[in-house]
Short mmCIF file of C-alpha atoms in Angstrom, two decimals:
data_model
loop_
_atom_site.label_atom_id
_atom_site.label_comp_id
_atom_site.label_asym_id
_atom_site.label_seq_id
_atom_site.Cartn_x
_atom_site.Cartn_y
_atom_site.Cartn_z
CA GLY G 1 -23.83 -9.84 19.96
CA ASN G 2 -24.55 -9.02 16.45
CA SER G 3 -21.72 -9.28 13.90
CA VAL G 4 -21.06 -9.35 10.21
CA THR G 5 -18.28 -11.40 8.51
CA GLN G 6 -17.28 -10.79 4.98
CA MET G 7 -14.64 -12.18 2.99
CA GLU G 8 -11.25 -10.45 3.19
CA GLY G 9 -9.89 -8.75 0.21
CA PRO G 10 -8.44 -7.46 -1.86
CA VAL G 11 -10.27 -9.01 -4.75
CA THR G 12 -8.84 -8.29 -8.28
CA LEU G 13 -10.83 -9.25 -11.33
CA SER G 14 -10.68 -8.60 -14.97
CA GLU G 15 -13.46 -6.61 -16.69
CA GLU G 16 -16.62 -8.75 -17.38
CA ALA G 17 -15.64 -11.33 -14.78
CA PHE G 18 -18.13 -12.65 -12.30
CA LEU G 19 -18.01 -11.26 -8.77
CA THR G 20 -18.99 -12.84 -5.47
CA ILE G 21 -18.32 -11.25 -2.20
CA ASN G 22 -19.43 -13.50 0.69
CA CYS G 23 -21.15 -12.15 3.73
CA THR G 24 -22.50 -13.87 6.82
CA TYR G 25 -24.10 -12.50 9.94
CA THR G 26 -25.01 -13.42 13.48
CA ALA G 27 -27.98 -11.78 15.10
CA THR G 28 -30.43 -12.33 17.93
CA GLY G 29 -33.39 -11.28 15.89
CA TYR G 30 -34.18 -10.83 12.20
CA PRO G 31 -31.99 -8.06 10.93
CA SER G 32 -32.26 -6.05 7.78
CA LEU G 33 -29.22 -6.52 5.62
CA PHE G 34 -27.33 -4.11 3.40
CA TRP G 35 -24.66 -3.71 0.97
CA TYR G 36 -22.84 -0.25 0.96
CA VAL G 37 -20.21 0.78 -1.59
CA GLN G 38 -17.41 3.33 -0.96
CA TYR G 39 -15.59 4.63 -4.12
CA PRO G 40 -12.17 6.02 -3.74
CA GLY G 41 -12.15 9.23 -1.59
CA GLU G 42 -16.02 9.29 -1.14
CA GLY G 43 -18.47 8.38 1.47
CA LEU G 44 -20.65 5.40 1.74
CA GLN G 45 -23.62 4.76 -0.62
CA LEU G 46 -26.31 2.36 -0.23
CA LEU G 47 -26.01 -0.30 -2.98
CA LEU G 48 -28.88 -2.53 -2.12
CA LYS G 49 -30.84 -3.99 0.85
CA ALA G 50 -33.16 -6.75 1.98
CA THR G 51 -35.38 -6.61 4.96
CA LYS G 52 -36.62 -10.20 5.41
CA ALA G 53 -35.83 -13.81 4.43
CA ASP G 54 -35.65 -14.72 0.80
CA ASP G 55 -35.72 -11.11 -0.26
CA LYS G 56 -33.52 -10.22 -3.08
CA GLY G 57 -31.93 -6.75 -3.23
CA SER G 58 -30.67 -5.56 -6.55
CA ASN G 59 -29.13 -2.41 -8.05
CA LYS G 60 -26.68 -1.52 -10.90
CA GLY G 61 -26.43 -5.16 -11.88
CA PHE G 62 -25.52 -6.23 -8.32
CA GLU G 63 -27.70 -8.67 -6.46
CA ALA G 64 -27.88 -10.34 -3.06
CA THR G 65 -30.37 -12.69 -1.51
CA TYR G 66 -31.22 -12.77 2.22
CA ARG G 67 -30.76 -16.43 3.27
CA LYS G 68 -32.00 -17.12 6.69
CA GLU G 69 -30.91 -20.73 6.66
CA THR G 70 -27.32 -19.98 6.00
CA THR G 71 -27.41 -16.51 7.64
CA SER G 72 -25.86 -15.05 4.48
CA PHE G 73 -26.18 -12.16 2.15
CA HIS G 74 -23.62 -12.78 -0.53
CA LEU G 75 -23.13 -10.01 -3.21
CA GLU G 76 -22.92 -10.98 -6.92
CA LYS G 77 -22.57 -9.39 -10.21
CA GLY G 78 -22.45 -11.19 -13.47
CA SER G 79 -20.07 -8.83 -15.34
CA VAL G 80 -18.02 -6.30 -13.41
CA GLN G 81 -16.70 -3.06 -14.94
CA VAL G 82 -13.63 -0.93 -14.07
CA SER G 83 -16.09 1.58 -12.60
CA ASP G 84 -17.05 -1.00 -9.96
CA SER G 85 -13.59 -0.75 -8.36
CA ALA G 86 -14.47 0.26 -4.73
CA VAL G 87 -14.64 -1.05 -1.17
CA TYR G 88 -17.89 -2.97 -0.39
CA PHE G 89 -19.36 -3.24 3.01
CA CYS G 90 -21.86 -5.77 4.22
CA ALA G 91 -24.05 -4.44 7.09
CA GLN G 92 -26.96 -5.40 9.37
CA ASN G 93 -29.43 -3.58 11.41
CA SER G 94 -31.40 -5.35 14.02
CA GLY G 95 -33.88 -2.63 14.42
CA GLY G 96 -35.98 -2.12 17.56
CA SER G 97 -34.60 0.57 19.79
CA ASN G 98 -31.14 -0.14 18.49
CA TYR G 99 -30.64 1.84 15.35
CA LYS G 100 -27.00 1.13 14.72
CA LEU G 101 -25.57 -0.52 11.68
CA THR G 102 -23.07 -3.23 12.26
CA PHE G 103 -20.52 -3.41 9.40
CA GLY G 104 -18.26 -6.00 8.03
CA LYS G 105 -14.63 -5.09 7.59
CA GLY G 106 -15.02 -4.16 3.87
CA THR G 107 -13.75 -5.87 0.84
CA LEU G 108 -11.59 -3.91 -1.66
CA LEU G 109 -12.46 -4.74 -5.28
CA THR G 110 -10.19 -3.80 -8.08
CA VAL G 111 -11.36 -4.30 -11.66
CA ASN G 112 -8.65 -4.15 -14.37
CA PRO G 113 -9.41 -3.42 -18.02
CA ASP L 1 -28.57 19.31 -3.33
CA THR L 2 -26.51 17.45 -0.87
CA ALA L 3 -28.48 15.25 1.48
CA VAL L 4 -26.03 14.76 4.23
CA SER L 5 -23.20 17.24 4.38
CA GLN L 6 -20.16 17.54 6.66
CA THR L 7 -17.70 20.25 7.32
CA PRO L 8 -14.82 20.38 7.03
CA LYS L 9 -13.88 17.75 4.53
CA TYR L 10 -10.29 17.72 5.66
CA LEU L 11 -8.82 18.61 9.01
CA VAL L 12 -5.15 18.65 9.85
CA THR L 13 -4.28 19.60 13.39
CA GLN L 14 -1.84 19.20 16.24
CA MET L 15 -1.98 16.85 19.12
CA GLY L 16 -3.68 18.41 22.12
CA ASN L 17 -5.97 20.72 20.12
CA ASP L 18 -9.63 20.84 20.34
CA LYS L 19 -11.73 20.64 17.05
CA SER L 20 -15.23 20.33 15.86
CA ILE L 21 -16.87 18.57 12.93
CA LYS L 22 -20.30 19.63 11.74
CA CYS L 23 -23.06 17.67 10.05
CA GLU L 24 -26.31 18.67 8.52
CA GLN L 25 -28.98 16.78 6.76
CA ASN L 26 -31.86 18.06 4.60
CA LEU L 27 -33.79 14.84 4.39
CA GLY L 28 -36.22 15.53 7.15
CA HIS L 29 -34.73 12.57 9.16
CA ASP L 30 -34.97 12.43 12.87
CA THR L 31 -32.05 10.07 13.66
CA MET L 32 -28.39 10.95 13.09
CA TYR L 33 -25.24 9.08 13.72
CA TRP L 34 -21.45 9.47 13.93
CA TYR L 35 -19.21 6.62 12.72
CA LYS L 36 -15.43 6.32 12.74
CA GLN L 37 -13.51 4.61 9.91
CA ASP L 38 -9.94 3.67 10.83
CA SER L 39 -6.95 3.24 8.48
CA LYS L 40 -7.96 -0.34 7.64
CA LYS L 41 -11.41 1.01 6.49
CA PHE L 42 -13.25 -0.57 9.54
CA LEU L 43 -16.46 1.32 10.31
CA LYS L 44 -17.77 1.53 13.82
CA ILE L 45 -20.54 3.61 15.34
CA MET L 46 -19.77 6.05 17.94
CA PHE L 47 -23.05 7.96 18.67
CA SER L 48 -26.62 8.23 17.57
CA TYR L 49 -29.26 10.87 18.30
CA ASN L 50 -33.04 10.50 17.82
CA ASN L 51 -34.98 13.79 18.04
CA LYS L 52 -32.01 15.41 19.66
CA GLU L 53 -31.82 12.72 22.19
CA LEU L 54 -28.75 10.56 22.66
CA ILE L 55 -29.77 6.86 22.07
CA ILE L 56 -26.46 5.16 21.29
CA ASN L 57 -23.22 5.92 22.97
CA GLU L 58 -20.61 3.24 22.17
CA THR L 59 -17.39 2.98 24.21
CA VAL L 60 -15.88 6.26 23.15
CA PRO L 61 -13.38 8.28 25.01
CA ASN L 62 -15.19 11.23 26.83
CA ARG L 63 -12.96 13.56 24.86
CA PHE L 64 -15.56 13.09 22.21
CA SER L 65 -18.83 14.98 22.78
CA PRO L 66 -21.68 14.98 20.32
CA LYS L 67 -24.24 17.82 20.28
CA SER L 68 -27.54 18.00 18.41
CA PRO L 69 -28.83 21.52 18.42
CA ASP L 70 -31.91 20.38 16.26
CA LYS L 71 -33.03 17.34 14.29
CA ALA L 72 -31.12 18.43 11.21
CA HIS L 73 -27.66 18.82 12.88
CA LEU L 74 -25.21 16.73 14.81
CA ASN L 75 -21.85 18.07 15.57
CA LEU L 76 -18.89 16.29 17.06
CA HIS L 77 -16.49 17.99 19.36
CA ILE L 78 -13.11 16.39 20.18
CA ASN L 79 -11.03 17.65 22.96
CA SER L 80 -7.36 17.15 23.47
CA LEU L 81 -6.73 15.36 20.11
CA GLU L 82 -4.48 12.30 20.08
CA LEU L 83 -2.62 10.59 17.29
CA GLY L 84 -5.05 7.68 17.40
CA ASP L 85 -7.94 9.95 16.62
CA SER L 86 -6.77 10.20 12.98
CA ALA L 87 -9.46 8.68 10.93
CA VAL L 88 -12.34 9.47 8.72
CA TYR L 89 -15.52 10.38 10.50
CA PHE L 90 -18.84 9.81 8.74
CA CYS L 91 -22.17 11.35 9.66
CA ALA L 92 -25.37 9.50 8.74
CA SER L 93 -29.09 9.94 9.01
CA SER L 94 -32.16 7.86 8.83
CA GLN L 95 -35.90 8.21 9.46
CA GLU L 96 -36.94 6.73 12.73
CA ARG L 97 -37.73 2.89 12.54
CA ALA L 98 -36.66 2.90 8.90
CA GLN L 99 -33.67 0.82 8.02
CA THR L 100 -31.67 2.81 5.58
CA GLN L 101 -28.99 5.16 6.62
CA TYR L 102 -27.67 7.85 4.38
CA PHE L 103 -24.01 8.86 4.74
CA GLY L 104 -22.19 12.07 4.38
CA PRO L 105 -18.93 12.42 2.39
CA GLY L 106 -16.71 12.02 5.54
CA THR L 107 -14.23 14.25 7.38
CA ARG L 108 -10.69 13.17 7.08
CA LEU L 109 -8.91 14.06 10.31
CA LEU L 110 -5.14 13.89 10.61
CA VAL L 111 -3.56 14.56 14.01
CA LEU L 112 0.15 15.38 13.87
#
């Protein structure tokens, strides 16, 4: 079945450090890939997405590239801020008649000043 | 204006009680979902409705019963609440065949 594996946290960084959160997926077809972010006490917000191979999703300084050859969608940011502290979820949607999102287990990021 | 809203935001109740959580979306979407987030933050889909028709029903105890009175609403009724039902329940919506799901703020359920 479809699955998403992302690096376990927690991840603790200093402000302005470089961030990478790894995410790989298994799917029978060609899924769309997403990163969602959950700030403390809030719901999930879509951070970025990519719908086909080699697409790059970007938002708020975050980027992720859909790599079909490595089945990966790693999240990166060049310089994190304290306000980026949150839980980040990688997810896939295989589309078709199955509309459900399959999530990774989430990675807690804490950015210290 | 809130796109996907849920009520209540917090729900504390005793074991054995029956409770409902409501969800409404004003995005004009025709597909809605319920997800459960456990204490370790793991998110798993429970149900999905498309045009008021149930299209996803994961392995969920039949104490949980979703109801979609119209395309803009998806409610979740839980009978005979158990301690293990304590979690955050998220509602989401999307446009059919589109890929992006929009989430509500969550309902934090605590069963004592």
